Steps between C-alpha positions, in 0.01 A plus 500: 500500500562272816315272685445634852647302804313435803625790663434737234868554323657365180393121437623347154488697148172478304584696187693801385390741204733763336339786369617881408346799605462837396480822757146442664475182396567136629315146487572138470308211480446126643341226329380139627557610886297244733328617772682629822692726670782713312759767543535726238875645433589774309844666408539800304870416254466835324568797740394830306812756590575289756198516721228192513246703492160331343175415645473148586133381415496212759636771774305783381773723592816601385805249664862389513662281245317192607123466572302188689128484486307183632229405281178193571418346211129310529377156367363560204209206350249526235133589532185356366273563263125557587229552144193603550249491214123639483298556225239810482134371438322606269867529286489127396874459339731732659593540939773631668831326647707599812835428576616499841846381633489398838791336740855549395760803412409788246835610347324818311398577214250220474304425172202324424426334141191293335578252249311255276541153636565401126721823400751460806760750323344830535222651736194558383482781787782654646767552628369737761714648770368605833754653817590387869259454674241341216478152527168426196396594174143509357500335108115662401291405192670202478333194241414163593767258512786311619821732653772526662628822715874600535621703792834604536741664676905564460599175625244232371136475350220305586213348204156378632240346291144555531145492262304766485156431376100573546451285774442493871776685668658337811401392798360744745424368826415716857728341780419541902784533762201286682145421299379436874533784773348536854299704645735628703868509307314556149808642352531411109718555201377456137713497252388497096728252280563469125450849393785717424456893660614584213282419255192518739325696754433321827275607751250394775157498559272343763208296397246774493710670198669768772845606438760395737860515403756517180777221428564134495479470858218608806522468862214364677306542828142316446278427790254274288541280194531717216568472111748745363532573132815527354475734179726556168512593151750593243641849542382758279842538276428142357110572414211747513287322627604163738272226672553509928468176645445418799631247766311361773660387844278449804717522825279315814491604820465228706401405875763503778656177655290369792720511738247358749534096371529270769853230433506146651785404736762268351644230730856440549503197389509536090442129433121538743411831288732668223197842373339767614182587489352828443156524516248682221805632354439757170485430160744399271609873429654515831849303621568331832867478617654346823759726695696411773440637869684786375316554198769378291433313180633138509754409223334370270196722561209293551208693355155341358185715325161529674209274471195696607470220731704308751898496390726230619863582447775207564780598670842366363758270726728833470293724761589388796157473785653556833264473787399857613550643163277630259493613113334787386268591136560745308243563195514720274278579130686370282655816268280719668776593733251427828703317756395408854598247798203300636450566899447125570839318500530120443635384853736195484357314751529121632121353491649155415522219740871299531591242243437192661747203488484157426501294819620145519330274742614379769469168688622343867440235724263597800552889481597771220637845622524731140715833453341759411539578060554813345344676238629803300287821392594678234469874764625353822758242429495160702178448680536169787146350525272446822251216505259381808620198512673338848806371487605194505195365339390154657209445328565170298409519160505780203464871589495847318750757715335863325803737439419882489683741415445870559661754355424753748278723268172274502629279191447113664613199295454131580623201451490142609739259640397095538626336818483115571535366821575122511532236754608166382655319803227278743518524872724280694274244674549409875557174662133356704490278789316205517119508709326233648117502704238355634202495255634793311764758438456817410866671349612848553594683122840517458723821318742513248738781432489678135758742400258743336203436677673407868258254682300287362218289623455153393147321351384172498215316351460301835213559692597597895415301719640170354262216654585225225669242758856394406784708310452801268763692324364907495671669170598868610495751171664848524417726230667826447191622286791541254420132360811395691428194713678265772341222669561317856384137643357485873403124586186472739414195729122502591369180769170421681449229784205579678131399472170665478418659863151271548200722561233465758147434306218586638137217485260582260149440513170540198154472410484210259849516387835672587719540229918635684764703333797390477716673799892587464752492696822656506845426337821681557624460186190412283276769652130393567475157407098380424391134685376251296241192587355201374135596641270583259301850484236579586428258811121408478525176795298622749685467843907563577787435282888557529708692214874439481639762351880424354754840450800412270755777439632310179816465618458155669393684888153431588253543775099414604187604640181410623130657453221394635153588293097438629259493213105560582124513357257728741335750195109410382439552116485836401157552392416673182262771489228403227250713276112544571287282196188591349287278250156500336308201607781326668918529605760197472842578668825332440746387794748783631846418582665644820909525483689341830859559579600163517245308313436714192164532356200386719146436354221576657195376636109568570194371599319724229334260264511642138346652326318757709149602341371672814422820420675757696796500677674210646864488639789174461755417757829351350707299722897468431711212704876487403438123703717629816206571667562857418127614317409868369118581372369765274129583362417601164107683386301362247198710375188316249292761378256535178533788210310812515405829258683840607235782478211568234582390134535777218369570174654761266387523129677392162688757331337364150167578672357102423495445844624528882745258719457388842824521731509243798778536800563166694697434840725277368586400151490091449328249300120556363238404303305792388184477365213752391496746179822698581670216270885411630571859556902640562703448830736800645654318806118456714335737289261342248349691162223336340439476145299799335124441575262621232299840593179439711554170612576452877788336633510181684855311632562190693864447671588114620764390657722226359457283776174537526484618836368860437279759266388807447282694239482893383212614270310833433384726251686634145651860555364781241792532220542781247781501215788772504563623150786718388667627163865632457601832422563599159881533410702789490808695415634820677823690512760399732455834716176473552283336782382143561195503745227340368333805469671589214584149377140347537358205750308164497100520356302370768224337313332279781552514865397388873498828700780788526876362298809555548821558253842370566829479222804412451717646203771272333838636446535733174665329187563442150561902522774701335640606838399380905209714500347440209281160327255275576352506883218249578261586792319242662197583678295327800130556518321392853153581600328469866388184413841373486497425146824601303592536150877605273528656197773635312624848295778606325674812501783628213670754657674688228792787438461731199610861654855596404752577763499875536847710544599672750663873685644766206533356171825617338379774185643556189834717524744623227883459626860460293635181488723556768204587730295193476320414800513098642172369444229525805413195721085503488279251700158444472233343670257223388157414698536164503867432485852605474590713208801425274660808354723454208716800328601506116703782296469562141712755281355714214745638301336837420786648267846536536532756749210350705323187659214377697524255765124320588485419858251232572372346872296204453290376785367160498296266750472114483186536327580647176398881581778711374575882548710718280676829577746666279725810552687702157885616584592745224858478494744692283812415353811582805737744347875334561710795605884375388665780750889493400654732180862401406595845292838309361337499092526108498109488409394317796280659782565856319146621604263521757246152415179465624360169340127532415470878489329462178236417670458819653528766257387725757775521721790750675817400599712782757897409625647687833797502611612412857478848612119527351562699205290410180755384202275373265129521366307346258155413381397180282793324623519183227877366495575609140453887435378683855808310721739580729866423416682628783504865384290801689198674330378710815540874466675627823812260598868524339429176335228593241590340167784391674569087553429482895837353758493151544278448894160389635215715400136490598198426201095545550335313199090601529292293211130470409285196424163511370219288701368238220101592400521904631672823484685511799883498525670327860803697555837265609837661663841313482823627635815379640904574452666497166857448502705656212891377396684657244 
């Protein structure tokens, strides 16, 4: 045997073997060869009669002396061992073992053997011997107990150790190519583990016990969530009679990818906004991955589950976000196999403004001219900014220059630069001439030139014109408004020589006096200049006299004149115009006094010799002489008379009825002495009432004057007098609504009068009452008869309120509701007679039982008074039914069933469950959360889920209860419904 060289002749010598051979027969043999490629040699050294002659084996034909045959010889490894072990219920000490080699190279025969872990040197079973191509051995009626298995073939053997006893047997699980499918790829592969084929039948069955397929394994198409069983039992060789079991595994079909989600743009800039958004994204079941534009996945892939609600997804530095770009989505249900690209891209777009720099401020002397900055954005690149600012800037002081940049796609970004303008250096002053005038000088402003502000006009705090005589220095101050300031001297020379120009005065003449004013004259420099005088105002010499009037400018120039004045006396006193006299008996009049222009007060005189007691009329002439022979007269009227009565005297009679009075009217009120039996009697300015004269007995008065110079007397006979008698009205209460004429309240008793009466009253204000129109009222009558005779009396009225306020409109009625349903309680008014009505509300709860309570609606009116009305209204209201509308179907004993909190309370109840497409899933009567439930499984006759636990999805429930009405027979009937989401 050689090795084989690469190009397929003699390589080096592997092993030679000399054998002998008989006619028809020839072999050799190689031991311990390794794996490769050979070349077999043969050469025949024992020609029969000369001729080589025998069959070569390798050839297969008959050849020359020397035979080469190439020959592959494979790798060669060991297998494995694989034990199975079941035991055959109801057989409880004895099972069956198989042996299966799997892997490796079989160099046949192949034996299996079963040996006592604690008797190693011989098999308990065995050896057995099985042929190409058996790979196992079944050990059957085997004990309980600890083993070990031999297999073994002609180049090694292989022991495994293993129990076998009355236990469990191994684990036996169903496993899904995907557990989760869609709806439209639902292409799935079960496969059953831990039970060897054979020791077991395998086969398949759908939920509803209908047979599907035979083996370990089942291929798939379902187009709704279904449970497959998985069934297997010992085969029949190892028992009569074996247990099946079964093993669930429910494959879901779930919903498609929404492909319809809407994904927010991403800008370029990664450092403004580094995630997308997409919006109402599905639940967790489903995953979210970002492609490139090509749909490429990004290395790393970048893929994040659903949230049922908006999912934000950051995007690492590695993508790169060029402008114009945009990434795609690709989601797919998790195994389910369901993978889809959203339509809405994420564009990479630029809706950030420029990064704005940091701007140093800047600063000159008069003027500032800037350049203009640039920003940089993180899509465009360098951005230069514009700004509305002028250039140079001249305004002195601090300004903001506003920078924007643009970036050409709407995104604006600002920022702000500070600017200071400065001027520090004063204008340069000019040289002034000197000025000189007559009186006064009056300058012209000078200018100064300022480098920022050019020229400049000067102040001064002299007042133009200058009249001060003599020298004056003006101060010239240039401000550049910049508080920069220069200053410049201009010396002034102001003279006066001239006097007053002397006016021409004209003469002045007077009655009695003349009194001048002082004329002016003048003064170039000064102005007017007023004369002065020694004479002394005002001039009361009768005759001529000569002012000198004296005009001094103050300067030391001075200048006269001369005016001549005429004072004179031709007026009479002016008389006064005096008041007419009268007098009883006799007038005495004092001196009047007559005012004259130059004399003052005059007296005057008469021939009239006082006093006058002429009766009559008699006039006096006053004469007035201011002793200039100018005389005025005037005449005053005196009038003596006597007193006098005014008409016929009355008589009216007492108002006690003892007597009557006698009323006198006189001419003129004075001084008198009255005698007779009217006694002294009462004065009212000139009209006299005597005292009250007994019944029957006639009157006689005498009047005298004071003086003694008159009289006159009034008598006749006593007037008939009767007496007015009245009583008041009885007092009297009445309601507040009713009337107050004196019809209904009463009026005065006339018990005694003089002819027809007459009734008059007045009525108090209302008080001491428990509101404005209520309480004491006092009404005060007048009682006058045609005799003129009057008498007042007095009643009182209570006016009272004791009616209740009344309510008003519909009165809310009693009502049964759940306690869901309760209404807001009703606004009532009412309305009161006599005043406003108060309304006041109160709630009370009876608890009727626990299923059931009463709520006690009261209204309360009330008026000021005290009258109170009641109302109440009953609200039946039973216990709300809380519907808890989520089932989570994953057996961790929370929210397993369908609860409805308080349906205990309504034994008499239904509960129905739809699904989205209207079909009735469940049923039930007497719902009450412990035996009659729903736990997420279908009861309904008619659907493929009956008895079946119903796919994970919203569904639709209708819960209809009755409540009995407290007190009667009747039943109210209540309907709930709403969704009812179930998750498995």
């Amino acid at each position: 045997m050689f090795a084989s060289d690469p190009s397929g002749g003699l390589g080096a010598l592997v092993a030679s073997n000399n054998s002998s051979s008989t006619p028809g027969s020839c072999s050799g043999f190689f031991a311990n060869v390794p794996s490769g490629d050979f070349i077999i040699r043969y050469t025949d050294l024992s020609p029969v009669n000369g001729h080589y002659n025998q069959y070569s084996a390798a050839l297969k034909k008959t050849g020359p002396f020397e035979f080469q045959h190439p020959v592959k010889i494979a790798s060669y490894s060991k297998g494995n061992v694989k034990v199975s072990t079941a035991f055959c219920r109801p057989i409880s000490n004895a099972g069956a073992v198989n042996v299966e080699i799997t892997d490796g190279t079989v160099i046949y025969p192949l034996t299996f053997s079963l040996y006592d872990v604690n008797e190693p040197s011989a098999p308990l079973f065995g050896p057995f011997t099985v042929a190409s191509p058996e790979l196992s051995y079944q050990f059957n009626e085997i004990p309980s107990g600890d083993y070990f298995v031999r297999a073994a073939d002609q180049c090694y053997s292989l022991d495994t150790a293993f129990s076998l006893k009355n236990v469990s047997g191994p684990d036996f699980s169903v496993q899904a190519s995907r557990s989760i499918v869609c709806s439209n790829n639902p292409s799935v592969i079960l496969s059953f583990n831990g039970a060897d084929p054979s020791l077991y039948d395998i086969w398949w069955e759908d939920f509803f016990g209908n047979f599907i397929v035979e083996g370990t394994e089942i291929k798939l198409a379902p187009t709704v969530s279904t449970t497959y069983i998985c069934q297997r039992k010992l085969k029949d060789r190892f028992c009569s009679t074996n247990q099946i079991t079964g093993h669930y595994y429910r494959v879901r079909v779930t919903p498609e990818p929404d492909t319809s989600l809407k994904v927010s743009d991403i800008n370029c800039d990664r450092f403004k906004q580094s995630s997308i958004t997409i919006y109402n994204a599905q639940d967790s079941s489903f995953e979210y991955e970002l492609l490139d534009k090509n749909g490429n996945s990004f290395v790393p892939s970048i893929v994040f589950p659903g949230n049922g609600s908006d999912l934000k997804i950051a995007i690492p530095d590695s993508v790169p976000l060029n402008l114009g770009d945009h990434i795609k989505i690709k989601v797919s249900n998790g195994d389910a196999g369901c993978t889809e690209i959203l339509t809405d891209v994420a564009d990479v777009v630029d809706t950030v403004g420029p990064d704005t720099p940091v701007l140093y401020d800047a600063e000159g002397e008069c003027s500032v001219t800037l350049s203009a900055p640039t920003a940089y954005d993180a899509c465009s690149g360098p951005v230069t900014g514009i700004t509305d600012a002028v250039f140079p800037i001249t305004s002195l002081g601090a300004t903001q220059v506003v920078w924007t940049f643009d970036d050409g796609r709407g995104n604006i970004s600002r920022t702000v630069q500070n600017v200071l303008v400065k001027d520090t250096s004063a204008p340069v002053a000019p040289v002034l001439p000197d000025a000189e005038g007559e009186c006064s000088v009056t300058l012209s402003v000078p200018e100064a030139y300022d480098t920022c502000s050019g020229p400049v006009t000067g102040t001064t705090d002299t007042v133009f014109p200058i009249t001060s005589l003599g020298a004056t220095q003006v101060v010239w101050t240039f401000d550049d408004g910049s508080g920069n300031i220069s200053k410049a001297v201009q010396n002034v020379l102001v003279k006066d020589t001239s006097a007053p120009l002397t006016p021409i005065l004209p003469d002045a003449e007077g009655e009695c006096s003349v009194t001048l004013s002082a004329p002016t004259a003048y003064d170039a420099c000064s102005g007017s200049v007023t004369g002065a005088t020694d004479t002394v105002f005002p001039i009361t010499s009768l005759g001529a006299t000569q002012v000198v009037w004296i005009f001094d400018d103050g300067r030391g120039n001075i200048s006269r004149a001369v005016q001549n004045v005429l004072v004179k006396d031709t007026s009479a006193p002016l008389a006064p115009i005096l008041p007419d006299v009268e007098g009883e008996c006799s007038v005495t009049l004092s001196a009047p006094t007559a005012y004259d222009a130059c004399s003052g007060a005059v007296s005057g005189t008469t021939d009239t010799v006082f006093p006058i007691t002429s009766l009559g009329d008699t006039q006096v002439v006053w004469s007035f002489d201011d002793g200039r022979a100018n005389i005025s007269k005037t005449v005053q009227n005196v009038q003596v008379r006597n007193i006098y009565q005014l008409g016929k005297e009355k008589t009216i009679c007492d108002n006690g009825g003892s007597g009557y009075r006698v009323i006198v009217s006189i001419e003129k009120h004075g001084f008198f002495n009255i005698t007779g039996n009217g006694g002294t009697g009462i004065w009212n300015d000139n009209v006299w009432t005597s005292d009250v004269i007994a019944s029957g007995t006639d009157y006689n008065i005498k009047f005298n004057d004071a003086a003694g110079c008159s009289s006159f007397n009034v008598h006749g006979s006593a007037p008939s007098c009767c007496r007015l008698e009245i009583e008041s009205p009885p007092s009297i209460a009445i309601n507040c609504k009713d009337s107050l004429d004196t019809f209904r309240t009463g009026k005065p008793i006339i018990k005694n009068s003089c002819g027809l009466v007459k009734i008059d009253f007045v009525d108090s204000t209302v008080s001491e009452g428990c509101n404005s129109f209520t309480g004491n009222l006092i009404r005060e009558f007048v009682v006058t008869d045609t005799d003129g005779s009057s008498a007042t009396c007095r009643q009182l009225i209570k006016i009272t309120d004791n009616e209740a306020p009344i309510f008003e409109g519909d009165l809310p009625q009693e009502i049964f509701v759940d306690s869901e349903n309760i209404p807001e309680p009703a606004i009532i008014s009412a309305v009161d007679d006599c005043d406003a009505a108060n309304v006041s509300y109160n709630e009370i709860k009876e608890e009727v039982d626990s299923c059931f309570y009463r709520l006690i609606r009261t209204w309360t009116a009330a008026d000021s008074c005290g009258n109170v009305s009641v109302y109440n209204q009953k609200i039946n209201v039973s216990r709300n039914i809380k519907v808890f509308n989520g089932l989570s179907l994953n057996s961790d004993g929370k929210n397993e069933i369908f609860y409805l909190e308080g349906i205990e309370c309504y034994p008499y109840n239904s509960v129905e469950i739809f699904s989205r497409w209207g079909n009735r899933v469940f049923s039930i009567e007497r719902y009450d959360n412990k035996k009659n439930v729903f736990n997420g499984f279908s009861n309904s006759k008619g659907t493929i889920f009956k008895n079946e636990k119903l796919p994970a999805g919203t569904y639709f429930y209708i819960l209809k209860y009755d409540f009995k009405i407290d007190g009667s027979h009747d039943f109210k009937n209540i309907e709930k419904n709403g969704y009812l989401h179930i998750v498995n």
